[in-house]
Amino acid sequence: MDTELKQQFDEIGVEPSDAVLDKCMELAISYGCMDATEFVEQWMAFSLSHLHGDEPTPENLGEFERKVLQLKKEKVGFKTSTQKTKTYAPAPVADTSSLSTYGLIEDDPMMDDYVSESVTDSSMMHTPKSKKDPSSRSSALKGGVLFSPASYTPQSAKRTPASGTGIGTPSTTTVAGKPGDTVDTFGHPKLLTGTTWQAKVDHALSVSQKLLHQEAPLTLSNLSYMNDLLCDKCDDLEDRLEATGRALVEKKLSAEEVAEISWYPQDGQTLQALHKLYAVGMIHSEDDGPLDAYSSFMAVTDGEECSYLELNFTRLKSASIFPGQVVLAKGFIPKGTTFVVEEMHTERKLTPPSPLRVDRELQFVVAAGPYTHSTDMFYDPLQDLLKYLKDHRPDVLVLVGPFVEASHKLVGEMAETFDSFFEKMIAGIMEVVGAHTTVLMVSSQKDAMTHAIYPTPPPTLRRTYPNLHLLPDPSIVDLDGITVGVTSTDVVDHLLSHEFAVNGGERMHRAINHLFNQGSFYPMYPPADEDMAYDSQLALKYAQLRQLPNILLLPGDQRHFIRLVSDCLVINPGRLADNKGGTFARFLVTPTAPTATGKAASLFNSVACQVQRI
């Protein structure tokens, strides 16, 4: 058992000394707690509540014995002696639901009634368990250790009496289809039918981040936020208006046209003109909410002061605009500050993706959080994904947060820190994945263990893995000649929920083109999510999309999709845990010969992608 104890301590980032292991073995034998997982979780909960998370020593293990193990033994012994029948005896786990087990309540008479009720509860009897009973689940992936966090809530422990670690009621969602069903497909039929979706060669991939500021990616060491002054925000918006506006003009107008056009009234003139004019400005909503035909206005500037034009769309044939978007508008001003829009131009010259430079086939798997259902914290979808990974062994695994969602209704019942649970989750994933697969984990501002700021730095780990790369949100990485962009922020849903569109074309293409033409992973302003802590200074440094990647991953709540836009393959793998049925994406990239004209082959002939049910 000493090996199991050491393994459990390693998973929470603790390296116990021989003396500590000997003391733990002594206590486990003396008090009949021969489950290493349960012993370490009880110690962890005690340490968090009494010792501020200190690591175990022989001295504080003695305190753990006095305040937890002895108290548990006395209460179990007392309750056993008062039973009227000896048909069965309560298993040691029967009392793990007591808060005193974890040292959170040292002595409370009201707990006696609770313990008595839990002992006589039929669900606590030592009887064979049904396969459908969540408490009887065992993981073949990690020696029986599930991803459920330790819980100190009596109601939660009562639902999972076998381990005392599960939180919530297991999800019983019923969806159309079955696990493994393919729900979306892209690519050449020969690639799709000719692959086994398994990596063919063990080969280490080089990973380099491309979204840099002063040659460095966003990390906790160079993070500085909560000093985003209002004047700085205005300067940032003006800089973006000027840079994007100039790109829109270069795309639409010739140099001669630019020289002859009156852009907007200047030099204190009244905003009245019956002749056609062009205006470069930023779209806003009067109430900072979704746009409509009556609440939109445009901010324009002549470099010294800002003016505001109310937009009239009665003559507009087609458009797609959202708050914070920089546009080139053509129209006239009949009176006052009302701008009658006749044309709205939003496209710029894009920097296309670099040609693929792969010399062998690469297999990818992409999944996005949450990784457990909203009713529990058993992480069943994650377990299912790991079973798939164990069988298929892809070259690259991309996991997008959130991993421990701060808004989950049961996250407050965890009897361990968010960081320690995340470390345990990572250890479980890496044990299954092994050293062959390169793992990219993208942070999320919705995670409980990260800084709630956008752009979001990656979390830190005490233990490192050579094939694990923790990435900020958003990120662009180069993987042996393939550039992959990814963000955990649901920017597509934000754009579609706040835009005003008239004959704007297919919805997903519109949203993707908004990102490309605005040159940003999050071009909206203000953010659509009121809880989103958007930092304009960090966004200017770490959220720009100046060149299109080969692959762009945009997970979100919108229905999963695969789109080829401007020779960039854009994938929404869906959510791994979804009440309508979780999904993930897998795709392969294969080297192809150039065309007869010398150009790179179409991505359609180089990539095959599928979205599957988990």
XYZ file of C-alpha atoms in Angstrom:
614
model
C 0.000 0.000 0.000
C 2.956 2.347 0.485
C 3.388 2.499 -3.310
C -0.287 3.440 -3.740
C 0.011 6.116 -1.068
C 3.071 7.596 -2.750
C 1.259 7.600 -6.093
C -1.749 9.401 -4.627
C 0.463 12.021 -2.981
C 2.348 12.480 -6.257
C -0.907 13.217 -8.054
C -1.594 16.194 -5.805
C 1.975 17.442 -6.178
C 3.341 16.183 -2.820
C 6.578 14.216 -2.526
C 6.304 12.426 0.842
C 9.415 11.427 2.752
C 9.985 7.863 3.952
C 9.050 8.921 7.482
C 5.753 10.349 6.250
C 4.950 7.200 4.270
C 5.750 5.027 7.301
C 3.474 7.149 9.495
C 0.673 6.994 6.882
C 0.986 3.214 6.683
C 0.810 2.981 10.472
C -2.339 5.104 10.622
C -4.001 3.287 7.712
C -3.440 -0.102 9.360
C -4.423 1.088 12.832
C -7.692 2.665 11.734
C -8.674 0.232 8.977
C -8.395 2.743 6.134
C -6.682 0.606 3.510
C -7.904 2.612 0.530
C -4.983 4.877 -0.408
C -7.190 7.237 -2.379
C -9.607 7.715 0.516
C -6.783 8.178 3.032
C -5.043 10.884 0.989
C -8.318 12.697 0.268
C -9.186 12.762 3.982
C -5.724 14.108 4.739
C -6.037 16.722 2.008
C -9.383 17.994 3.291
C -8.007 18.163 6.851
C -4.901 20.018 5.688
C -6.948 22.591 3.763
C -9.296 23.280 6.666
C -6.774 23.199 9.561
C -3.241 23.629 8.207
C -3.747 26.053 5.297
C -2.786 23.314 2.833
C 0.559 22.357 4.424
C 2.235 19.169 3.233
C 2.201 16.123 5.531
C 4.840 15.690 8.235
C 4.980 13.124 11.067
C 3.906 15.894 13.476
C 0.826 17.141 11.609
C -0.122 13.551 10.750
C -0.368 13.057 14.506
C -2.773 15.979 14.673
C -4.699 14.455 11.768
C -4.957 11.224 13.767
C -6.321 12.959 16.875
C -8.821 15.244 15.151
C -10.044 12.961 12.375
C -9.233 9.285 12.623
C -9.777 8.878 16.366
C -13.002 10.892 16.276
C -14.262 8.807 13.382
C -13.408 5.567 15.169
C -15.139 6.673 18.372
C -18.337 7.681 16.592
C -18.486 4.519 14.510
C -17.880 2.430 17.620
C -20.577 4.278 19.559
C -23.145 3.901 16.802
C -22.342 0.192 16.371
C -22.856 -0.478 20.071
C -26.276 1.182 20.019
C -27.629 -0.800 17.075
C -30.602 -3.050 18.031
C -29.723 -5.639 15.386
C -26.422 -7.106 14.317
C -27.568 -8.250 10.907
C -24.918 -6.034 9.306
C -22.193 -3.695 10.420
C -21.566 -0.317 8.889
C -18.619 -0.279 6.551
C -15.913 2.235 7.433
C -16.959 4.290 4.441
C -20.442 4.733 5.885
C -19.236 7.609 7.996
C -17.178 9.326 5.369
C -20.123 11.559 4.659
C -19.703 13.161 8.050
C -18.022 16.542 8.008
C -16.037 15.473 11.055
C -14.362 12.837 8.894
C -12.489 15.600 7.114
C -11.829 17.582 10.263
C -14.256 20.327 9.350
C -16.410 19.820 12.462
C -14.591 18.496 15.494
C -17.568 17.790 17.745
C -21.163 18.636 17.020
C -24.074 16.828 18.752
C -26.258 17.485 15.716
C -23.941 15.337 13.640
C -24.822 12.266 15.742
C -28.324 12.199 14.264
C -26.850 12.521 10.801
C -24.398 9.654 11.337
C -27.156 7.449 12.799
C -29.365 8.112 9.791
C -26.579 7.407 7.325
C -25.634 4.122 9.031
C -29.186 2.766 8.917
C -29.749 4.012 5.367
C -30.082 1.001 3.060
C -27.865 2.716 0.544
C -24.970 2.390 2.979
C -25.239 -1.397 3.385
C -22.345 -3.506 2.187
C -24.296 -5.093 -0.673
C -23.353 -5.773 -4.305
C -23.762 -2.682 -6.432
C -25.538 -2.391 -9.738
C -23.473 -1.459 -12.751
C -25.663 1.614 -13.099
C -24.782 2.761 -9.600
C -22.340 5.669 -10.004
C -20.679 4.763 -6.715
C -19.607 1.410 -8.090
C -17.811 2.825 -11.101
C -14.170 1.954 -11.428
C -11.750 3.452 -13.854
C -9.595 1.129 -15.875
C -7.579 4.182 -16.824
C -6.134 5.132 -13.467
C -6.322 2.160 -11.183
C -9.818 2.992 -9.984
C -9.241 6.715 -9.377
C -12.001 8.814 -10.916
C -11.691 12.478 -11.824
C -14.330 13.480 -9.281
C -12.994 15.969 -6.742
C -13.076 15.229 -3.038
C -16.281 16.489 -1.421
C -17.034 17.422 2.165
C -20.779 17.971 1.724
C -22.948 15.327 3.466
C -25.575 15.305 0.738
C -22.947 14.747 -1.927
C -21.158 12.010 -0.056
C -24.470 10.272 0.551
C -25.011 10.051 -3.196
C -21.656 8.303 -3.677
C -21.086 6.207 -0.551
C -18.407 4.000 -2.024
C -15.804 6.691 -2.484
C -17.112 9.803 -0.785
C -15.599 11.839 -3.599
C -18.337 12.238 -6.175
C -20.336 15.433 -6.287
C -23.866 15.661 -7.616
C -26.308 13.384 -9.358
C -25.102 11.604 -12.505
C -26.482 12.981 -15.736
C -29.050 10.791 -17.485
C -29.259 12.839 -20.670
C -30.739 10.979 -23.634
C -29.704 12.139 -27.086
C -30.380 11.078 -30.644
C -27.688 8.836 -32.045
C -25.045 6.894 -30.185
C -21.418 7.362 -29.131
C -19.079 7.236 -32.089
C -21.614 8.599 -34.585
C -20.112 11.028 -37.102
C -22.214 14.211 -37.175
C -20.110 16.431 -39.455
C -17.483 15.747 -42.137
C -15.039 17.688 -44.305
C -12.304 16.621 -46.728
C -11.500 14.453 -49.684
C -13.420 11.138 -49.626
C -10.229 9.124 -50.212
C -8.643 10.596 -47.102
C -11.737 9.941 -45.020
C -12.161 6.336 -46.104
C -8.472 5.482 -46.134
C -7.585 6.424 -42.570
C -7.767 4.385 -39.378
C -7.663 7.591 -37.287
C -4.523 6.342 -35.564
C -1.051 7.857 -35.574
C 1.311 5.865 -37.744
C 4.739 6.958 -36.458
C 5.953 7.903 -33.003
C 7.524 11.294 -33.535
C 8.062 14.224 -31.194
C 6.549 17.459 -32.477
C 8.138 20.853 -32.068
C 5.683 23.421 -30.657
C 6.319 27.151 -30.895
C 3.924 29.925 -29.956
C 3.346 32.645 -32.542
C 1.080 35.073 -30.713
C 3.828 37.112 -29.070
C 4.534 40.582 -27.741
C 8.169 41.602 -27.584
C 9.069 38.029 -28.567
C 7.304 36.533 -25.534
C 3.902 34.800 -25.094
C 1.409 35.778 -22.395
C 2.365 34.195 -19.059
C 1.837 34.988 -15.393
C 5.339 36.426 -15.255
C 4.582 39.183 -17.771
C 0.913 39.666 -16.882
C -0.170 43.089 -15.733
C -3.841 43.968 -15.497
C -6.376 46.019 -13.512
C -4.579 49.173 -14.661
C -6.495 49.590 -17.921
C -7.329 53.302 -17.673
C -10.254 54.804 -19.563
C -7.966 57.131 -21.515
C -5.839 54.130 -22.536
C -8.940 52.270 -23.708
C -9.935 55.246 -25.856
C -6.445 55.434 -27.344
C -6.521 51.703 -28.119
C -9.903 51.991 -29.844
C -8.679 54.962 -31.876
C -5.542 53.063 -32.929
C -7.656 50.093 -34.007
C -10.050 52.394 -35.874
C -7.181 53.965 -37.783
C -5.338 50.718 -38.603
C -8.393 48.693 -39.617
C -9.991 51.622 -41.425
C -6.872 52.123 -43.499
C -6.924 48.429 -44.470
C -10.594 48.650 -45.504
C -9.892 51.697 -47.664
C -6.929 50.014 -49.368
C -9.132 47.043 -50.208
C -12.069 49.035 -51.623
C -10.743 52.292 -53.083
C -7.958 53.322 -55.398
C -5.424 55.986 -54.491
C -7.082 58.458 -56.838
C -10.492 57.896 -55.263
C -9.078 58.396 -51.796
C -7.547 61.724 -52.784
C -10.802 63.026 -54.252
C -13.198 61.874 -51.535
C -14.435 64.024 -48.659
C -14.300 61.573 -45.792
C -16.409 63.361 -43.241
C -17.067 66.984 -42.188
C -14.036 68.594 -40.628
C -12.847 71.953 -39.333
C -15.973 72.554 -37.251
C -18.390 72.379 -40.162
C -21.930 71.278 -39.449
C -22.607 67.627 -40.248
C -24.784 68.302 -43.283
C -24.093 67.240 -46.854
C -26.267 66.071 -49.711
C -23.368 64.751 -51.814
C -22.113 61.195 -51.466
C -19.403 60.715 -48.897
C -17.391 57.909 -47.318
C -16.942 57.591 -43.614
C -14.635 55.303 -41.670
C -15.953 54.663 -38.180
C -16.648 52.204 -35.391
C -20.117 50.766 -34.900
C -21.804 51.117 -31.505
C -25.192 50.441 -29.955
C -27.077 53.094 -28.028
C -27.702 50.728 -25.108
C -24.489 48.628 -25.415
C -26.665 45.649 -26.350
C -27.501 43.837 -29.595
C -27.729 46.032 -32.665
C -30.907 46.703 -34.612
C -31.999 49.055 -37.357
C -32.828 51.855 -34.913
C -30.146 51.768 -32.185
C -26.928 51.848 -34.220
C -24.560 54.758 -34.532
C -21.021 55.206 -35.812
C -18.125 56.993 -34.150
C -15.842 58.829 -36.608
C -12.735 60.861 -35.897
C -10.594 63.341 -37.786
C -7.590 62.670 -35.583
C -8.380 65.402 -33.063
C -11.962 64.938 -31.972
C -14.699 62.344 -32.314
C -18.119 62.790 -33.899
C -21.130 60.479 -33.827
C -23.424 59.695 -36.735
C -26.828 58.067 -36.328
C -27.204 55.338 -38.955
C -30.209 55.044 -41.253
C -30.367 51.701 -43.102
C -33.446 52.303 -45.264
C -31.344 52.305 -48.469
C -28.990 49.516 -47.468
C -29.237 46.296 -49.485
C -26.877 44.071 -47.504
C -24.734 44.379 -44.400
C -23.536 42.560 -41.320
C -22.327 44.714 -38.445
C -21.704 44.337 -34.708
C -20.633 46.594 -31.810
C -16.953 47.516 -31.991
C -16.640 46.786 -35.720
C -14.653 49.182 -37.902
C -16.437 49.776 -41.227
C -16.201 51.842 -44.385
C -19.644 53.306 -45.114
C -20.866 55.179 -48.171
C -23.941 57.429 -48.105
C -25.081 60.974 -47.427
C -26.204 63.189 -44.565
C -29.528 64.889 -45.388
C -29.845 66.697 -42.090
C -28.239 66.957 -38.678
C -26.189 63.922 -37.691
C -28.164 61.219 -39.505
C -26.068 59.231 -41.967
C -28.135 57.460 -44.649
C -26.081 54.368 -45.475
C -26.162 53.063 -49.043
C -23.149 50.748 -48.894
C -21.286 49.117 -46.008
C -17.817 47.708 -46.690
C -16.180 45.447 -44.108
C -13.610 43.392 -46.081
C -9.875 43.997 -46.008
C -6.893 42.388 -47.726
C -6.095 39.285 -45.686
C -2.684 37.746 -45.152
C -3.295 34.136 -46.212
C -2.076 31.132 -44.238
C 1.445 29.888 -44.832
C 1.590 26.819 -47.078
C 1.491 23.523 -45.209
C 4.998 22.179 -44.647
C 4.312 18.686 -43.321
C 6.410 15.684 -44.312
C 4.153 13.031 -42.793
C 0.542 12.529 -41.813
C -0.475 14.044 -38.472
C -3.564 13.040 -36.492
C -5.348 15.558 -34.249
C -8.090 15.276 -31.624
C -9.804 18.437 -30.339
C -12.196 18.675 -27.383
C -13.623 21.666 -25.544
C -14.973 22.021 -22.011
C -16.893 21.754 -19.908
C -15.744 18.175 -19.311
C -18.441 17.232 -16.823
C -22.200 17.678 -16.815
C -23.885 20.578 -15.049
C -25.565 18.205 -12.563
C -22.462 16.393 -11.327
C -18.686 16.434 -11.141
C -17.985 12.850 -12.167
C -16.278 13.922 -15.435
C -17.808 11.026 -17.339
C -17.370 12.706 -20.772
C -13.673 13.142 -20.024
C -13.415 9.485 -19.067
C -15.045 8.523 -22.372
C -12.645 10.757 -24.300
C -9.656 9.161 -22.584
C -10.893 5.720 -23.578
C -10.968 6.917 -27.187
C -7.459 8.378 -26.872
C -6.139 5.181 -25.349
C -7.361 3.231 -28.392
C -6.395 5.709 -31.139
C -3.235 7.462 -29.885
C -3.328 10.673 -31.989
C -0.219 12.768 -32.623
C -1.774 15.911 -31.127
C -4.466 16.379 -28.488
C -5.949 19.861 -28.067
C -7.995 20.365 -24.892
C -9.750 23.721 -24.564
C -11.056 24.992 -21.226
C -12.954 25.400 -19.032
C -11.679 22.396 -17.061
C -12.944 23.355 -13.575
C -15.749 25.786 -14.376
C -16.067 28.451 -11.689
C -19.811 28.851 -12.331
C -20.587 25.142 -11.852
C -23.216 24.890 -9.138
C -21.297 22.142 -7.301
C -17.812 23.607 -7.435
C -18.283 25.035 -3.944
C -18.621 21.531 -2.510
C -15.051 20.567 -3.340
C -12.933 19.601 -0.334
C -9.687 20.393 -2.130
C -8.241 23.427 -3.818
C -8.958 24.114 -7.463
C -5.245 23.967 -8.199
C -4.768 20.577 -6.555
C -7.771 19.087 -8.354
C -6.526 20.473 -11.671
C -3.100 18.933 -10.998
C -4.800 15.603 -10.322
C -6.822 15.896 -13.521
C -3.706 16.652 -15.569
C -1.876 13.691 -14.031
C -4.742 11.373 -14.970
C -4.891 12.658 -18.537
C -1.145 12.446 -19.093
C -0.983 8.936 -17.648
C -3.502 7.723 -20.225
C -2.135 9.733 -23.146
C 1.483 8.732 -22.559
C 4.582 10.302 -24.055
C 3.632 9.760 -27.705
C 0.910 12.416 -27.971
C 1.658 16.143 -27.873
C -0.947 17.753 -25.591
C -2.011 21.400 -25.912
C -4.206 22.742 -23.098
C -5.779 26.160 -23.676
C -6.790 28.201 -20.643
C -10.209 29.772 -20.098
C -11.227 32.802 -18.082
C -14.163 30.690 -16.832
C -11.838 28.302 -15.002
C -11.731 28.505 -11.230
C -7.936 28.163 -11.075
C -7.033 30.845 -13.666
C -6.980 34.629 -13.634
C -10.397 35.911 -14.722
C -9.047 38.220 -17.393
C -9.090 38.297 -21.201
C -6.627 37.509 -22.748
C -6.131 34.713 -20.206
C -2.696 33.416 -19.156
C -2.175 29.670 -18.766
C -2.333 28.122 -15.277
C 0.853 26.912 -13.644
C 1.669 23.351 -12.609
C 4.069 22.125 -9.980
C 4.807 19.052 -12.054
C 5.970 19.345 -15.651
C 5.502 16.971 -18.572
C 7.757 17.122 -21.654
C 4.854 16.670 -24.092
C 2.366 18.989 -22.314
C 2.067 22.632 -23.379
C -0.142 25.014 -21.386
C -1.313 27.831 -23.650
C -3.013 31.195 -23.060
C -6.348 32.177 -24.547
C -6.098 32.982 -27.428
C -3.093 31.223 -28.984
C -1.455 30.519 -32.316
C 1.096 27.692 -32.412
C 3.269 26.158 -35.097
C 3.350 22.357 -35.062
C 6.038 21.143 -37.457
C 4.791 23.363 -40.275
C 1.075 23.557 -39.370
C -0.168 26.768 -37.776
C -3.138 26.290 -35.451
C -5.100 29.143 -33.883
C -7.411 28.512 -30.941
C -9.508 30.404 -28.420
C -11.686 29.196 -25.549
C -13.825 32.358 -25.597
C -17.122 31.809 -27.404
C -16.606 34.706 -29.781
C -18.842 33.240 -32.515
C -21.853 33.125 -30.213
C -21.104 36.640 -28.963
C -20.936 38.021 -32.491
C -24.075 36.305 -33.754
C -26.112 37.347 -30.714
C -25.243 41.046 -31.093
C -24.924 41.629 -34.836
C -27.359 43.322 -37.190
C -27.460 41.462 -40.514
C -29.283 42.206 -43.751
C -28.706 39.685 -46.544
C -25.371 38.928 -44.893
C -24.963 35.353 -46.094
C -24.449 32.161 -44.082
C -24.195 32.857 -40.340
C -20.991 30.974 -39.528
C -19.148 32.365 -42.539
C -20.200 35.846 -41.437
C -18.874 35.396 -37.910
C -15.586 33.895 -39.093
C -15.074 36.673 -41.634
C -15.666 39.229 -38.887
C -12.606 37.874 -37.054
C -10.470 37.782 -40.194
C -11.393 41.239 -41.491
C -11.098 42.922 -38.112
C -7.784 41.157 -37.454
C -8.708 40.136 -33.921
C -9.671 37.044 -31.932
C -12.247 39.230 -30.139
C -13.222 42.323 -32.169
C -16.374 43.181 -30.172
C -16.489 46.228 -27.934
C -17.885 46.320 -25.357
C -17.812 42.536 -24.755
C -21.097 40.685 -25.175
C -20.567 38.904 -21.855
C -20.951 41.320 -18.951
C -18.820 39.031 -16.767
C -15.932 39.116 -19.217
C -13.003 41.108 -17.824
C -11.683 42.475 -21.119
C -8.304 44.193 -20.910
C -7.743 46.386 -23.973
C -3.991 46.689 -23.368
C -3.520 42.916 -23.200
C -5.854 42.392 -26.173
C -3.762 44.773 -28.257
C -0.694 42.677 -27.452
C -2.023 39.117 -27.320
C -5.342 38.867 -29.206
C -4.472 40.059 -32.719
C -5.047 37.908 -35.798
C -2.664 39.464 -38.321
C -2.127 36.341 -40.430
C -4.591 33.525 -40.956
C -3.577 30.137 -39.526
C -3.974 26.867 -41.421
C -6.433 25.606 -38.783
C -8.603 27.765 -36.522
C -10.406 26.194 -33.556
C -13.471 28.136 -32.353
C -15.314 25.958 -29.809
C -18.593 27.337 -28.528
C -22.260 26.851 -27.754
C -23.335 27.184 -31.379
C -23.897 23.903 -33.204
C -20.655 22.194 -34.204
C -19.392 23.116 -37.668
C -16.507 22.718 -40.117
C -15.928 25.553 -42.604
C -13.229 26.391 -45.122
C -12.916 30.180 -45.196
C -10.118 31.955 -47.094
C -8.169 28.668 -47.212
C -8.318 28.391 -43.410
C -10.090 25.354 -41.970
C -12.290 26.553 -39.094
C -13.649 23.963 -36.647
C -16.123 24.165 -33.806
C -15.907 20.723 -32.127
C -18.888 21.481 -29.871
C -18.838 20.874 -26.121
C -17.642 17.561 -24.729
C -20.338 17.741 -22.019
C -23.602 18.895 -23.551
C -27.200 18.182 -22.572
C -27.958 17.460 -26.232
C -25.021 15.078 -26.584
C -21.333 15.903 -26.298
C -19.061 15.998 -29.345
C -15.376 16.295 -30.199
C -13.432 16.710 -33.457
C -10.696 14.697 -35.072
C -8.771 15.626 -38.188
C -5.670 14.601 -40.091
C -3.257 16.652 -42.161
C -1.291 14.906 -44.882
C 1.463 16.165 -47.213
C 0.366 16.761 -50.796
C 2.300 17.603 -53.933
C 2.013 21.137 -55.394
C -0.317 21.711 -58.324
C 0.861 22.024 -61.904
C 1.048 25.809 -61.523
C 3.363 25.490 -58.527
C 0.780 26.610 -55.996
C 0.119 24.707 -52.796
C -2.620 22.117 -53.011
C -6.072 22.994 -51.749
C -6.704 22.293 -48.092
C -9.630 20.158 -49.156
C -7.136 17.648 -50.590
C -4.784 17.851 -47.587
C -7.125 17.648 -44.610
C -9.906 15.299 -43.507
C -12.032 16.213 -40.511
C -14.933 14.686 -38.604
C -17.007 15.720 -35.609
C -18.087 12.728 -33.519
C -20.365 12.066 -30.582
C -18.568 11.126 -27.413
